[in-house]
Amino acid sequence: MTLFFNQLINGLHVGFIYALIALGYTMVYGIVKLINFAHGDIIMIGAYTAVITLVSLGWSTPLSLLAAIVVCVVFGITIERVAYKPLRSSPRISSLITAIGVSMLLQNTALLVFGAASRPFPTIFNIEPVRFADLQISFVTLLTIVVSIALMVLLQTFVKTSKAGKAMRAVSEDYNTALLMGINVNNTITLTFAIGCALAGIGAYLYIMAYPAISPTMGSLPGLKAFIAAVLGGIGIIPGAMLGGILLGVAESMTKAYISTQLSDAVVYGILIVVLLFKPAGLLGKATREKV
Amino acid sequence: MLKVIELNLSYGAIHTLKDISFEVHEGEIVSLIGANGAGKSSILNAISCLVPFSSGDIVFLGNSIKKTPPHQLVNMGIAQVPEGRRVFSKMTVLENLEMGAFIRKDSAGISSDLENVYHHFPRLKERRRQLAGTLSGGEQQMLAMGRALMSKPKLLMMDEPSMGLSPILVQEIFEIIKKVNKEGTTILLVEQNAQMALSLAQRAYVLETGRVIKTGLGAELLQDEDVRKAYLGG
């Protein structure tokens, strides 16, 4: 039983990180119907910003976290304005290919600037793990879970109740009608990218506290997993991304414990395939028909 | 108030609007009637700056709106009830109405206008917490109208408000249009239901394949031989 609960907690740890990243995918998809394949590389950018500010420049942890968030947001907004916005009225495949191109551009630029060798990330918190009976929960795990839950509640409140959040929902549902309401659609899209990338910045920080190796291609795997999480929960649906991320993390860590470490990714992709066979719109997605 | 001057518009190779000119004066109800494909909706979308037009001009309150970004139009006082209602189906009725008032900052004015909309459409008040997608077609039409009214427009443009509604509901919607007009909102009405549109409008323009072919008082056109034959069933 101890093994089970330990793995559950490990799964939640990584699952909440996937969920934070998945929110960026799902929000962007919800509003511009684009799978932003460069989103995973935003994690990498956040990670390099973190290690450079914290280690090379000697900044304090909060300051370097803030730097990671700001740099991720700036990159996200710039990518949207330069690469995606000019293609907004072209066929969707064009922007999809552009997103893949942006991802390659970011990875290879990082390779050129930072080299291929991975950099370690120092341990920030030297705090004793918390004990519950037989269970040990590391401080980083607790921190990740608490921060993620707080961010998700905050995001959900923002989208549900604030004026800008309602505008985001309106734009995601009907672009032209949102324009008729006087909503500045461009600013709303920028805001969506900014929020997604800010979450990715925080996610990057939490990710390298758990997996402290920073390299130019490090964003691909968590990016892909988070994308799967978003699809699993129902792409475009915010609570779906949260649910998908957590489920994926737990499934992955349970597979590692009870089935096989090597097979864990195969199981994750297998779950996606099975879910999509029975619920093509994802777990929380509804197959909607338009009313005319 | 609104002047459309020799407007031309093409979608690719298709020349949808050909030298369309018409005028709407303050306080009027003006109707554009014509068969499906005559270009009625294109005119409204051009006025809303949703589609660019190739030549001509649209002047509202003395200013050309040719280069206006679409989201600023409602600021100038033009609101559109789009064809097919286009309510935000995953948002509540109240949130839809709030979106209508998106550009406004006077919260006291907004809540008094909300009461006014509820007064016109009591059904919306009952259903304000319900998702707009769960409303019936008639209720969605009321919501789309209420939403447009929430911006306090000077000019309200309505695209086929009768589409898909029962005759009783159409009657009800047209009564409300009349009331809204009496309260001081100018109305540009696009309709296929020529009978209803012509009996409501002071003036009307008849469109055929992208051209204005006839214009006159609503009551006159209702008696016009050609119009009767083409649109009113003889």
Short mmCIF file of C-alpha atoms in Angstrom, two decimals:
data_model
loop_
_atom_site.label_atom_id
_atom_site.label_comp_id
_atom_site.label_asym_id
_atom_site.label_seq_id
_atom_site.Cartn_x
_atom_site.Cartn_y
_atom_site.Cartn_z
CA MET A 1 0.00 0.00 0.00
CA THR A 2 2.84 2.39 0.77
CA LEU A 3 4.17 1.89 -2.72
CA PHE A 4 0.77 2.67 -4.14
CA PHE A 5 0.41 5.92 -2.23
CA ASN A 6 3.97 6.95 -2.94
CA GLN A 7 3.41 6.43 -6.63
CA LEU A 8 0.09 8.25 -6.45
CA ILE A 9 1.85 11.26 -4.96
CA ASN A 10 4.66 11.09 -7.52
CA GLY A 11 2.04 10.86 -10.22
CA LEU A 12 0.19 13.87 -8.88
CA HIS A 13 3.46 15.78 -8.77
CA VAL A 14 4.28 15.29 -12.43
CA GLY A 15 0.58 15.36 -13.37
CA PHE A 16 0.06 18.86 -12.01
CA ILE A 17 3.07 20.07 -14.00
CA TYR A 18 1.59 18.51 -17.16
CA ALA A 19 -1.69 20.18 -16.30
CA LEU A 20 -0.09 23.63 -15.99
CA ILE A 21 1.56 23.24 -19.38
CA ALA A 22 -1.57 21.70 -20.90
CA LEU A 23 -3.53 24.83 -19.95
CA GLY A 24 -1.39 26.81 -22.40
CA TYR A 25 -2.18 24.39 -25.23
CA THR A 26 -5.85 24.26 -24.49
CA MET A 27 -6.40 28.00 -24.02
CA VAL A 28 -4.60 28.85 -27.25
CA TYR A 29 -6.49 26.14 -29.12
CA GLY A 30 -9.75 27.36 -27.63
CA ILE A 31 -9.27 30.85 -28.96
CA VAL A 32 -7.39 30.52 -32.28
CA LYS A 33 -7.89 26.80 -33.03
CA LEU A 34 -4.15 26.33 -33.30
CA ILE A 35 -2.04 23.58 -31.73
CA ASN A 36 0.89 25.67 -30.64
CA PHE A 37 3.65 23.11 -31.03
CA ALA A 38 6.19 25.67 -29.85
CA HIS A 39 4.58 25.68 -26.41
CA GLY A 40 6.88 22.91 -25.14
CA ASP A 41 9.91 24.95 -26.15
CA ILE A 42 8.63 27.85 -24.08
CA ILE A 43 9.31 25.49 -21.13
CA MET A 44 12.91 25.21 -22.31
CA ILE A 45 13.21 28.98 -22.57
CA GLY A 46 11.81 29.35 -19.06
CA ALA A 47 14.25 26.74 -17.79
CA TYR A 48 17.29 28.46 -19.33
CA THR A 49 16.12 31.81 -17.99
CA ALA A 50 15.80 30.23 -14.55
CA VAL A 51 19.26 28.67 -14.53
CA ILE A 52 20.97 31.74 -15.98
CA THR A 53 19.40 34.20 -13.59
CA LEU A 54 19.68 31.96 -10.55
CA VAL A 55 23.14 30.44 -11.06
CA SER A 56 25.08 32.65 -13.47
CA LEU A 57 23.69 35.99 -12.31
CA GLY A 58 23.12 34.97 -8.70
CA TRP A 59 19.58 36.37 -8.45
CA SER A 60 17.26 35.30 -5.65
CA THR A 61 14.74 32.50 -6.31
CA PRO A 62 11.61 34.71 -6.47
CA LEU A 63 13.38 37.12 -8.79
CA SER A 64 14.56 34.38 -11.12
CA LEU A 65 11.07 32.84 -11.14
CA LEU A 66 9.69 36.22 -12.11
CA ALA A 67 12.33 36.51 -14.85
CA ALA A 68 11.36 33.07 -16.19
CA ILE A 69 7.68 34.09 -16.32
CA VAL A 70 8.40 37.43 -18.00
CA VAL A 71 10.74 35.94 -20.61
CA CYS A 72 8.23 33.17 -21.42
CA VAL A 73 5.43 35.73 -21.82
CA VAL A 74 7.56 37.97 -24.04
CA PHE A 75 8.50 35.01 -26.24
CA GLY A 76 4.91 33.80 -26.40
CA ILE A 77 3.49 37.18 -27.41
CA THR A 78 6.25 37.77 -29.95
CA ILE A 79 5.75 34.36 -31.54
CA GLU A 80 2.01 35.00 -31.80
CA ARG A 81 2.43 38.46 -33.36
CA VAL A 82 5.22 37.53 -35.76
CA ALA A 83 4.43 33.96 -36.75
CA TYR A 84 0.75 33.20 -36.16
CA LYS A 85 -1.15 36.47 -36.55
CA PRO A 86 -0.34 36.97 -40.26
CA LEU A 87 -1.73 33.48 -40.91
CA ARG A 88 -4.96 33.86 -38.99
CA SER A 89 -7.17 33.77 -42.06
CA SER A 90 -5.17 31.17 -43.97
CA PRO A 91 -5.95 27.45 -43.83
CA ARG A 92 -5.29 25.87 -40.47
CA ILE A 93 -2.59 23.58 -41.80
CA SER A 94 -0.39 26.63 -42.57
CA SER A 95 -0.33 27.81 -38.99
CA LEU A 96 0.16 24.26 -37.75
CA ILE A 97 3.26 23.86 -39.91
CA THR A 98 4.42 27.30 -38.81
CA ALA A 99 4.10 26.20 -35.19
CA ILE A 100 6.31 23.19 -35.86
CA GLY A 101 8.78 25.51 -37.61
CA VAL A 102 8.83 27.88 -34.65
CA SER A 103 9.50 24.92 -32.35
CA MET A 104 12.49 23.87 -34.46
CA LEU A 105 13.74 27.44 -34.65
CA LEU A 106 13.68 27.78 -30.87
CA GLN A 107 15.38 24.42 -30.27
CA ASN A 108 18.13 25.01 -32.78
CA THR A 109 18.76 28.57 -31.67
CA ALA A 110 19.11 27.29 -28.13
CA LEU A 111 21.50 24.62 -29.39
CA LEU A 112 23.60 27.30 -31.05
CA VAL A 113 23.60 29.61 -28.05
CA PHE A 114 23.83 27.19 -25.13
CA GLY A 115 25.36 24.07 -26.73
CA ALA A 116 24.03 20.54 -26.58
CA ALA A 117 25.33 19.60 -23.14
CA SER A 118 22.70 19.69 -20.44
CA ARG A 119 23.09 22.03 -17.50
CA PRO A 120 22.19 21.01 -13.96
CA PHE A 121 19.74 22.98 -11.87
CA PRO A 122 20.69 23.41 -8.20
CA THR A 123 18.52 22.26 -5.31
CA ILE A 124 16.75 25.34 -4.08
CA PHE A 125 14.89 24.01 -1.08
CA ASN A 126 16.82 21.95 1.41
CA ILE A 127 13.79 21.13 3.47
CA GLU A 128 13.06 17.81 5.15
CA PRO A 129 10.30 15.78 3.53
CA VAL A 130 6.93 15.83 5.25
CA ARG A 131 5.97 12.48 6.82
CA PHE A 132 2.52 10.95 7.10
CA ALA A 133 2.82 7.52 8.76
CA ASP A 134 4.86 5.50 6.21
CA LEU A 135 4.60 8.14 3.53
CA GLN A 136 7.26 10.68 2.68
CA ILE A 137 6.29 13.67 0.65
CA SER A 138 9.09 15.90 -0.53
CA PHE A 139 8.70 19.62 -0.10
CA VAL A 140 8.99 20.22 -3.84
CA THR A 141 6.11 17.81 -4.45
CA LEU A 142 3.91 19.60 -1.94
CA LEU A 143 4.89 22.97 -3.32
CA THR A 144 4.13 21.88 -6.89
CA ILE A 145 0.71 20.56 -5.98
CA VAL A 146 -0.28 23.56 -3.86
CA VAL A 147 0.98 26.13 -6.37
CA SER A 148 -0.72 24.34 -9.27
CA ILE A 149 -4.07 24.08 -7.51
CA ALA A 150 -3.89 27.75 -6.54
CA LEU A 151 -3.08 28.77 -10.12
CA MET A 152 -5.91 26.67 -11.54
CA VAL A 153 -8.46 28.14 -9.14
CA LEU A 154 -7.19 31.60 -10.00
CA LEU A 155 -7.39 30.94 -13.73
CA GLN A 156 -10.86 29.45 -13.53
CA THR A 157 -12.10 32.45 -11.51
CA PHE A 158 -10.52 34.82 -13.98
CA VAL A 159 -12.09 33.16 -17.01
CA LYS A 160 -15.50 32.78 -15.38
CA THR A 161 -15.94 36.16 -13.71
CA SER A 162 -13.62 38.86 -15.08
CA LYS A 163 -14.53 41.00 -18.04
CA ALA A 164 -11.39 40.01 -19.93
CA GLY A 165 -12.07 36.35 -19.15
CA LYS A 166 -15.59 36.59 -20.51
CA ALA A 167 -14.22 38.29 -23.60
CA MET A 168 -11.86 35.35 -24.04
CA ARG A 169 -14.76 32.92 -23.91
CA ALA A 170 -16.74 35.04 -26.35
CA VAL A 171 -13.87 35.22 -28.86
CA SER A 172 -13.27 31.48 -28.58
CA GLU A 173 -16.90 30.80 -29.38
CA ASP A 174 -17.50 33.26 -32.20
CA TYR A 175 -14.78 35.53 -33.56
CA ASN A 176 -16.96 37.81 -35.71
CA THR A 177 -19.74 38.21 -33.19
CA ALA A 178 -17.14 39.11 -30.57
CA LEU A 179 -15.98 41.88 -32.92
CA LEU A 180 -19.57 43.11 -33.19
CA MET A 181 -19.62 43.41 -29.39
CA GLY A 182 -16.65 45.77 -29.59
CA ILE A 183 -14.20 43.25 -28.16
CA ASN A 184 -10.65 43.89 -29.33
CA VAL A 185 -10.01 40.38 -30.60
CA ASN A 186 -6.28 40.91 -31.18
CA ASN A 187 -5.67 42.03 -27.61
CA THR A 188 -7.75 39.15 -26.30
CA ILE A 189 -5.66 36.66 -28.27
CA THR A 190 -2.45 38.27 -27.02
CA LEU A 191 -3.73 38.01 -23.46
CA THR A 192 -4.48 34.33 -23.96
CA PHE A 193 -0.96 33.60 -25.20
CA ALA A 194 0.45 35.66 -22.31
CA ILE A 195 -1.48 33.70 -19.67
CA GLY A 196 -0.60 30.35 -21.25
CA CYS A 197 3.08 31.26 -21.36
CA ALA A 198 3.11 32.64 -17.82
CA LEU A 199 1.76 29.28 -16.65
CA ALA A 200 4.42 27.57 -18.77
CA GLY A 201 7.09 29.71 -17.09
CA ILE A 202 5.92 28.59 -13.65
CA GLY A 203 5.57 25.04 -14.97
CA ALA A 204 9.15 25.19 -16.26
CA TYR A 205 10.42 26.19 -12.84
CA LEU A 206 8.52 23.40 -11.14
CA TYR A 207 9.65 20.94 -13.82
CA ILE A 208 13.37 21.61 -13.39
CA MET A 209 13.03 21.38 -9.62
CA ALA A 210 11.86 17.80 -10.23
CA TYR A 211 14.06 16.97 -13.25
CA PRO A 212 17.10 19.24 -12.89
CA ALA A 213 18.65 18.83 -16.35
CA ILE A 214 18.32 21.71 -18.79
CA SER A 215 18.99 21.18 -22.49
CA PRO A 216 17.75 22.65 -25.80
CA THR A 217 15.36 19.75 -26.46
CA MET A 218 14.12 19.32 -22.89
CA GLY A 219 10.77 20.93 -23.72
CA SER A 220 9.71 18.34 -26.28
CA LEU A 221 8.72 15.55 -23.93
CA PRO A 222 6.78 17.50 -21.30
CA GLY A 223 5.32 19.51 -24.19
CA LEU A 224 4.11 16.37 -25.93
CA LYS A 225 2.72 14.88 -22.71
CA ALA A 226 0.94 18.11 -21.88
CA PHE A 227 -0.50 18.23 -25.38
CA ILE A 228 -1.79 14.68 -24.91
CA ALA A 229 -3.22 15.71 -21.55
CA ALA A 230 -5.05 18.58 -23.22
CA VAL A 231 -6.49 16.30 -25.90
CA LEU A 232 -7.36 13.63 -23.33
CA GLY A 233 -9.38 16.09 -21.27
CA GLY A 234 -10.95 17.68 -24.35
CA ILE A 235 -8.93 20.33 -26.16
CA GLY A 236 -10.18 23.86 -25.65
CA ILE A 237 -11.72 23.01 -22.27
CA ILE A 238 -9.82 24.41 -19.30
CA PRO A 239 -10.95 21.93 -16.61
CA GLY A 240 -10.29 19.19 -19.18
CA ALA A 241 -6.61 20.14 -19.38
CA MET A 242 -6.34 19.98 -15.61
CA LEU A 243 -8.05 16.59 -15.42
CA GLY A 244 -6.08 15.22 -18.38
CA GLY A 245 -2.74 16.32 -16.91
CA ILE A 246 -3.41 14.79 -13.52
CA LEU A 247 -4.72 11.52 -14.98
CA LEU A 248 -1.75 11.25 -17.29
CA GLY A 249 0.76 11.86 -14.50
CA VAL A 250 -0.83 9.27 -12.23
CA ALA A 251 -1.17 6.69 -15.03
CA GLU A 252 2.47 7.19 -15.95
CA SER A 253 3.79 6.74 -12.44
CA MET A 254 1.53 3.74 -11.74
CA THR A 255 2.76 2.06 -14.90
CA LYS A 256 6.34 2.66 -13.84
CA ALA A 257 5.68 1.01 -10.49
CA TYR A 258 3.47 -1.91 -11.46
CA ILE A 259 4.03 -2.67 -15.13
CA SER A 260 7.31 -1.51 -16.56
CA THR A 261 9.39 1.63 -16.61
CA GLN A 262 10.15 1.30 -20.31
CA LEU A 263 6.51 0.87 -21.18
CA SER A 264 5.24 3.90 -19.30
CA ASP A 265 5.13 6.16 -22.36
CA ALA A 266 3.49 3.43 -24.43
CA VAL A 267 0.78 3.10 -21.80
CA VAL A 268 0.23 6.85 -21.78
CA TYR A 269 -0.21 6.96 -25.55
CA GLY A 270 -2.34 3.82 -25.35
CA ILE A 271 -4.69 5.52 -22.91
CA LEU A 272 -5.02 8.44 -25.29
CA ILE A 273 -5.89 6.16 -28.19
CA VAL A 274 -8.47 4.21 -26.19
CA VAL A 275 -10.12 7.35 -24.79
CA LEU A 276 -10.29 8.94 -28.22
CA LEU A 277 -11.81 5.78 -29.68
CA PHE A 278 -14.74 6.03 -27.30
CA LYS A 279 -14.86 9.77 -26.67
CA PRO A 280 -13.36 11.52 -29.69
CA ALA A 281 -13.91 14.94 -28.15
CA GLY A 282 -11.96 14.01 -24.98
CA LEU A 283 -13.15 13.19 -21.49
CA LEU A 284 -14.95 16.47 -20.84
CA GLY A 285 -15.63 17.32 -24.47
CA LYS A 286 -19.13 17.21 -25.81
CA ALA A 287 -19.90 16.33 -29.36
CA THR A 288 -21.83 19.51 -30.11
CA ARG A 289 -24.08 20.20 -32.99
CA GLU A 290 -24.83 23.70 -34.09
CA LYS A 291 -28.33 25.00 -33.69
CA VAL A 292 -29.60 26.92 -36.67
CA MET B 1 -27.48 59.36 -40.32
CA LEU B 2 -26.16 56.52 -42.47
CA LYS B 3 -25.25 57.01 -46.08
CA VAL B 4 -24.12 54.18 -48.32
CA ILE B 5 -22.58 55.53 -51.50
CA GLU B 6 -22.04 53.43 -54.63
CA LEU B 7 -20.87 50.43 -52.67
CA ASN B 8 -19.20 47.59 -54.57
CA LEU B 9 -18.19 44.34 -52.99
CA SER B 10 -16.82 41.11 -54.40
CA TYR B 11 -16.07 37.72 -52.89
CA GLY B 12 -13.36 36.44 -55.20
CA ALA B 13 -14.77 36.49 -58.71
CA ILE B 14 -18.33 37.00 -57.57
CA HIS B 15 -19.48 40.60 -57.69
CA THR B 16 -21.96 40.59 -54.80
CA LEU B 17 -22.89 44.26 -54.52
CA LYS B 18 -23.08 46.57 -57.53
CA ASP B 19 -23.20 50.33 -56.91
CA ILE B 20 -25.48 50.10 -53.92
CA SER B 21 -26.58 53.48 -52.61
CA PHE B 22 -29.10 54.16 -49.89
CA GLU B 23 -29.70 56.32 -46.87
CA VAL B 24 -31.09 55.92 -43.39
CA HIS B 25 -32.30 59.04 -41.57
CA GLU B 26 -32.35 59.47 -37.83
CA GLY B 27 -35.40 57.94 -36.17
CA GLU B 28 -36.46 55.88 -39.19
CA ILE B 29 -37.07 52.23 -39.74
CA VAL B 30 -35.60 51.42 -43.14
CA SER B 31 -35.88 47.99 -44.64
CA LEU B 32 -33.86 46.21 -47.29
CA ILE B 33 -35.86 43.43 -48.87
CA GLY B 34 -35.01 40.92 -51.54
CA ALA B 35 -34.65 37.26 -52.24
CA ASN B 36 -31.94 35.02 -50.86
CA GLY B 37 -28.60 35.95 -52.40
CA ALA B 38 -29.63 39.50 -53.29
CA GLY B 39 -26.76 40.78 -51.14
CA LYS B 40 -28.65 41.98 -48.10
CA SER B 41 -26.41 40.41 -45.49
CA SER B 42 -23.29 41.50 -47.35
CA ILE B 43 -24.44 45.10 -46.99
CA LEU B 44 -24.77 44.76 -43.22
CA ASN B 45 -21.42 43.02 -42.93
CA ALA B 46 -19.81 45.78 -44.98
CA ILE B 47 -21.33 48.41 -42.68
CA SER B 48 -20.04 46.43 -39.69
CA CYS B 49 -16.59 46.44 -41.35
CA LEU B 50 -16.48 42.64 -41.19
CA VAL B 51 -15.87 42.39 -44.94
CA PRO B 52 -13.83 44.92 -46.91
CA PHE B 53 -15.56 46.52 -49.90
CA SER B 54 -13.81 47.28 -53.16
CA SER B 55 -15.16 50.73 -53.89
CA GLY B 56 -17.66 53.27 -52.69
CA ASP B 57 -18.07 54.63 -49.19
CA ILE B 58 -20.13 54.29 -46.05
CA VAL B 59 -20.68 57.46 -44.02
CA PHE B 60 -22.10 57.35 -40.51
CA LEU B 61 -22.92 60.63 -38.73
CA GLY B 62 -20.71 62.50 -41.15
CA ASN B 63 -17.64 60.23 -40.84
CA SER B 64 -16.49 57.62 -43.29
CA ILE B 65 -16.16 54.23 -41.63
CA LYS B 66 -14.15 52.74 -44.46
CA LYS B 67 -10.96 52.32 -42.41
CA THR B 68 -12.52 51.63 -39.02
CA PRO B 69 -11.41 48.44 -37.25
CA PRO B 70 -14.54 46.33 -36.76
CA HIS B 71 -14.42 46.31 -32.96
CA GLN B 72 -14.64 50.11 -32.84
CA LEU B 73 -17.90 50.31 -34.71
CA VAL B 74 -20.07 49.65 -31.69
CA ASN B 75 -18.28 52.58 -30.02
CA MET B 76 -19.57 54.83 -32.79
CA GLY B 77 -23.12 53.70 -32.11
CA ILE B 78 -23.76 50.90 -34.59
CA ALA B 79 -24.93 47.52 -33.33
CA GLN B 80 -25.80 44.49 -35.41
CA VAL B 81 -28.08 41.57 -34.66
CA PRO B 82 -26.41 39.03 -36.91
CA GLU B 83 -28.15 36.55 -39.14
CA GLY B 84 -28.80 33.28 -37.34
CA ARG B 85 -28.71 35.16 -33.98
CA ARG B 86 -25.15 34.05 -33.12
CA VAL B 87 -25.62 34.09 -29.36
CA PHE B 88 -22.67 32.86 -27.29
CA SER B 89 -24.20 29.47 -26.60
CA LYS B 90 -21.77 28.37 -23.88
CA MET B 91 -22.32 31.56 -21.90
CA THR B 92 -25.33 32.39 -19.77
CA VAL B 93 -28.07 34.74 -20.91
CA LEU B 94 -26.83 37.37 -18.48
CA GLU B 95 -23.23 37.00 -19.70
CA ASN B 96 -24.42 37.41 -23.28
CA LEU B 97 -26.13 40.65 -22.33
CA GLU B 98 -22.99 41.79 -20.50
CA MET B 99 -20.98 41.16 -23.67
CA GLY B 100 -23.38 43.51 -25.44
CA ALA B 101 -22.34 46.22 -23.00
CA PHE B 102 -18.66 45.31 -23.32
CA ILE B 103 -17.46 48.76 -24.38
CA ARG B 104 -19.44 50.64 -21.71
CA LYS B 105 -18.03 51.67 -18.37
CA ASP B 106 -21.10 53.38 -16.79
CA SER B 107 -22.29 50.59 -14.51
CA ALA B 108 -25.40 52.50 -13.43
CA GLY B 109 -26.41 53.00 -17.04
CA ILE B 110 -25.70 49.38 -17.84
CA SER B 111 -27.93 48.07 -15.07
CA SER B 112 -30.78 50.39 -16.03
CA ASP B 113 -30.47 49.23 -19.64
CA LEU B 114 -30.42 45.64 -18.44
CA GLU B 115 -33.73 46.30 -16.68
CA ASN B 116 -35.03 47.83 -19.88
CA VAL B 117 -34.05 44.75 -21.89
CA TYR B 118 -35.73 42.54 -19.28
CA HIS B 119 -38.78 44.76 -19.57
CA HIS B 120 -38.94 44.18 -23.33
CA PHE B 121 -38.14 40.48 -22.98
CA PRO B 122 -39.40 39.14 -19.62
CA ARG B 123 -38.45 35.62 -20.74
CA LEU B 124 -34.78 36.57 -20.71
CA LYS B 125 -35.03 37.64 -17.10
CA GLU B 126 -36.49 34.27 -16.10
CA ARG B 127 -33.68 32.49 -17.93
CA ARG B 128 -30.79 34.79 -17.13
CA ARG B 129 -28.74 32.06 -15.42
CA GLN B 130 -29.35 29.54 -18.21
CA LEU B 131 -26.83 28.84 -20.98
CA ALA B 132 -27.84 30.65 -24.14
CA GLY B 133 -27.44 27.44 -26.15
CA THR B 134 -30.38 25.91 -24.29
CA LEU B 135 -32.83 28.62 -25.35
CA SER B 136 -35.40 28.13 -28.09
CA GLY B 137 -34.93 29.86 -31.43
CA GLY B 138 -37.30 32.68 -30.54
CA GLU B 139 -35.63 33.24 -27.19
CA GLN B 140 -32.24 33.30 -28.87
CA GLN B 141 -33.52 35.97 -31.25
CA MET B 142 -34.70 37.99 -28.26
CA LEU B 143 -31.33 37.52 -26.61
CA ALA B 144 -29.46 38.62 -29.73
CA MET B 145 -31.65 41.74 -29.87
CA GLY B 146 -31.26 42.42 -26.17
CA ARG B 147 -27.52 41.98 -26.46
CA ALA B 148 -27.33 44.52 -29.29
CA LEU B 149 -29.50 46.97 -27.33
CA MET B 150 -27.12 46.73 -24.35
CA SER B 151 -24.57 48.80 -26.28
CA LYS B 152 -27.14 51.64 -26.46
CA PRO B 153 -26.82 51.92 -30.23
CA LYS B 154 -27.88 54.90 -32.28
CA LEU B 155 -28.37 52.59 -35.25
CA LEU B 156 -29.55 49.02 -34.80
CA MET B 157 -29.07 46.73 -37.79
CA MET B 158 -31.09 43.53 -37.83
CA ASP B 159 -30.38 40.67 -40.19
CA GLU B 160 -33.38 38.40 -40.82
CA PRO B 161 -34.91 38.55 -37.35
CA SER B 162 -37.89 36.49 -38.52
CA MET B 163 -35.82 33.58 -39.81
CA GLY B 164 -37.06 30.24 -38.54
CA LEU B 165 -39.64 31.69 -36.17
CA SER B 166 -43.35 30.95 -35.93
CA PRO B 167 -45.72 33.68 -37.19
CA ILE B 168 -46.74 34.54 -33.63
CA LEU B 169 -43.13 35.00 -32.56
CA VAL B 170 -42.40 37.06 -35.67
CA GLN B 171 -45.32 39.31 -34.73
CA GLU B 172 -43.93 39.65 -31.23
CA ILE B 173 -40.40 40.45 -32.42
CA PHE B 174 -41.72 43.07 -34.85
CA GLU B 175 -43.80 44.70 -32.10
CA ILE B 176 -40.62 45.03 -30.06
CA ILE B 177 -38.70 46.48 -33.00
CA LYS B 178 -41.43 49.11 -33.28
CA LYS B 179 -41.15 49.91 -29.56
CA VAL B 180 -37.37 50.13 -29.64
CA ASN B 181 -37.66 52.52 -32.58
CA LYS B 182 -40.18 54.68 -30.70
CA GLU B 183 -37.68 54.93 -27.84
CA GLY B 184 -35.28 56.64 -30.25
CA THR B 185 -33.17 53.94 -31.93
CA THR B 186 -32.89 54.12 -35.70
CA ILE B 187 -33.37 50.75 -37.35
CA LEU B 188 -32.03 49.17 -40.51
CA LEU B 189 -33.90 45.95 -41.12
CA VAL B 190 -32.91 43.26 -43.58
CA GLU B 191 -35.71 40.81 -44.28
CA GLN B 192 -36.93 38.10 -46.60
CA ASN B 193 -40.34 38.37 -45.02
CA ALA B 194 -41.25 41.34 -47.22
CA GLN B 195 -44.84 41.58 -45.99
CA MET B 196 -43.78 42.14 -42.38
CA ALA B 197 -40.82 44.32 -43.26
CA LEU B 198 -42.78 46.62 -45.54
CA SER B 199 -45.64 47.10 -43.10
CA LEU B 200 -43.16 48.05 -40.39
CA ALA B 201 -40.71 50.23 -42.31
CA GLN B 202 -41.23 53.86 -43.23
CA ARG B 203 -39.04 53.40 -46.28
CA ALA B 204 -37.63 50.40 -48.05
CA TYR B 205 -35.21 49.42 -50.78
CA VAL B 206 -35.78 46.38 -52.96
CA LEU B 207 -32.63 44.46 -53.89
CA GLU B 208 -32.11 42.03 -56.69
CA THR B 209 -28.80 40.29 -57.46
CA GLY B 210 -26.70 42.97 -55.81
CA ARG B 211 -28.55 46.05 -57.12
CA VAL B 212 -31.19 48.37 -55.72
CA ILE B 213 -34.05 48.04 -58.18
CA LYS B 214 -36.75 49.97 -56.41
CA THR B 215 -37.20 52.30 -53.50
CA GLY B 216 -40.13 53.97 -51.85
CA LEU B 217 -42.30 54.25 -48.77
CA GLY B 218 -43.05 50.94 -47.08
CA ALA B 219 -46.79 51.34 -47.58
CA GLU B 220 -46.32 52.23 -51.27
CA LEU B 221 -44.14 49.22 -52.00
CA LEU B 222 -46.67 47.01 -50.29
CA GLN B 223 -49.12 48.04 -53.00
CA ASP B 224 -46.58 47.96 -55.84
CA GLU B 225 -47.49 45.55 -58.61
CA ASP B 226 -43.95 44.18 -59.25
CA VAL B 227 -43.09 43.86 -55.58
CA ARG B 228 -46.36 42.05 -54.90
CA LYS B 229 -45.66 39.62 -57.69
CA ALA B 230 -42.05 38.94 -56.76
CA TYR B 231 -42.13 38.93 -52.97
CA LEU B 232 -45.65 38.94 -51.63
CA GLY B 233 -47.14 36.06 -53.53
CA GLY B 234 -49.19 38.05 -56.07
#
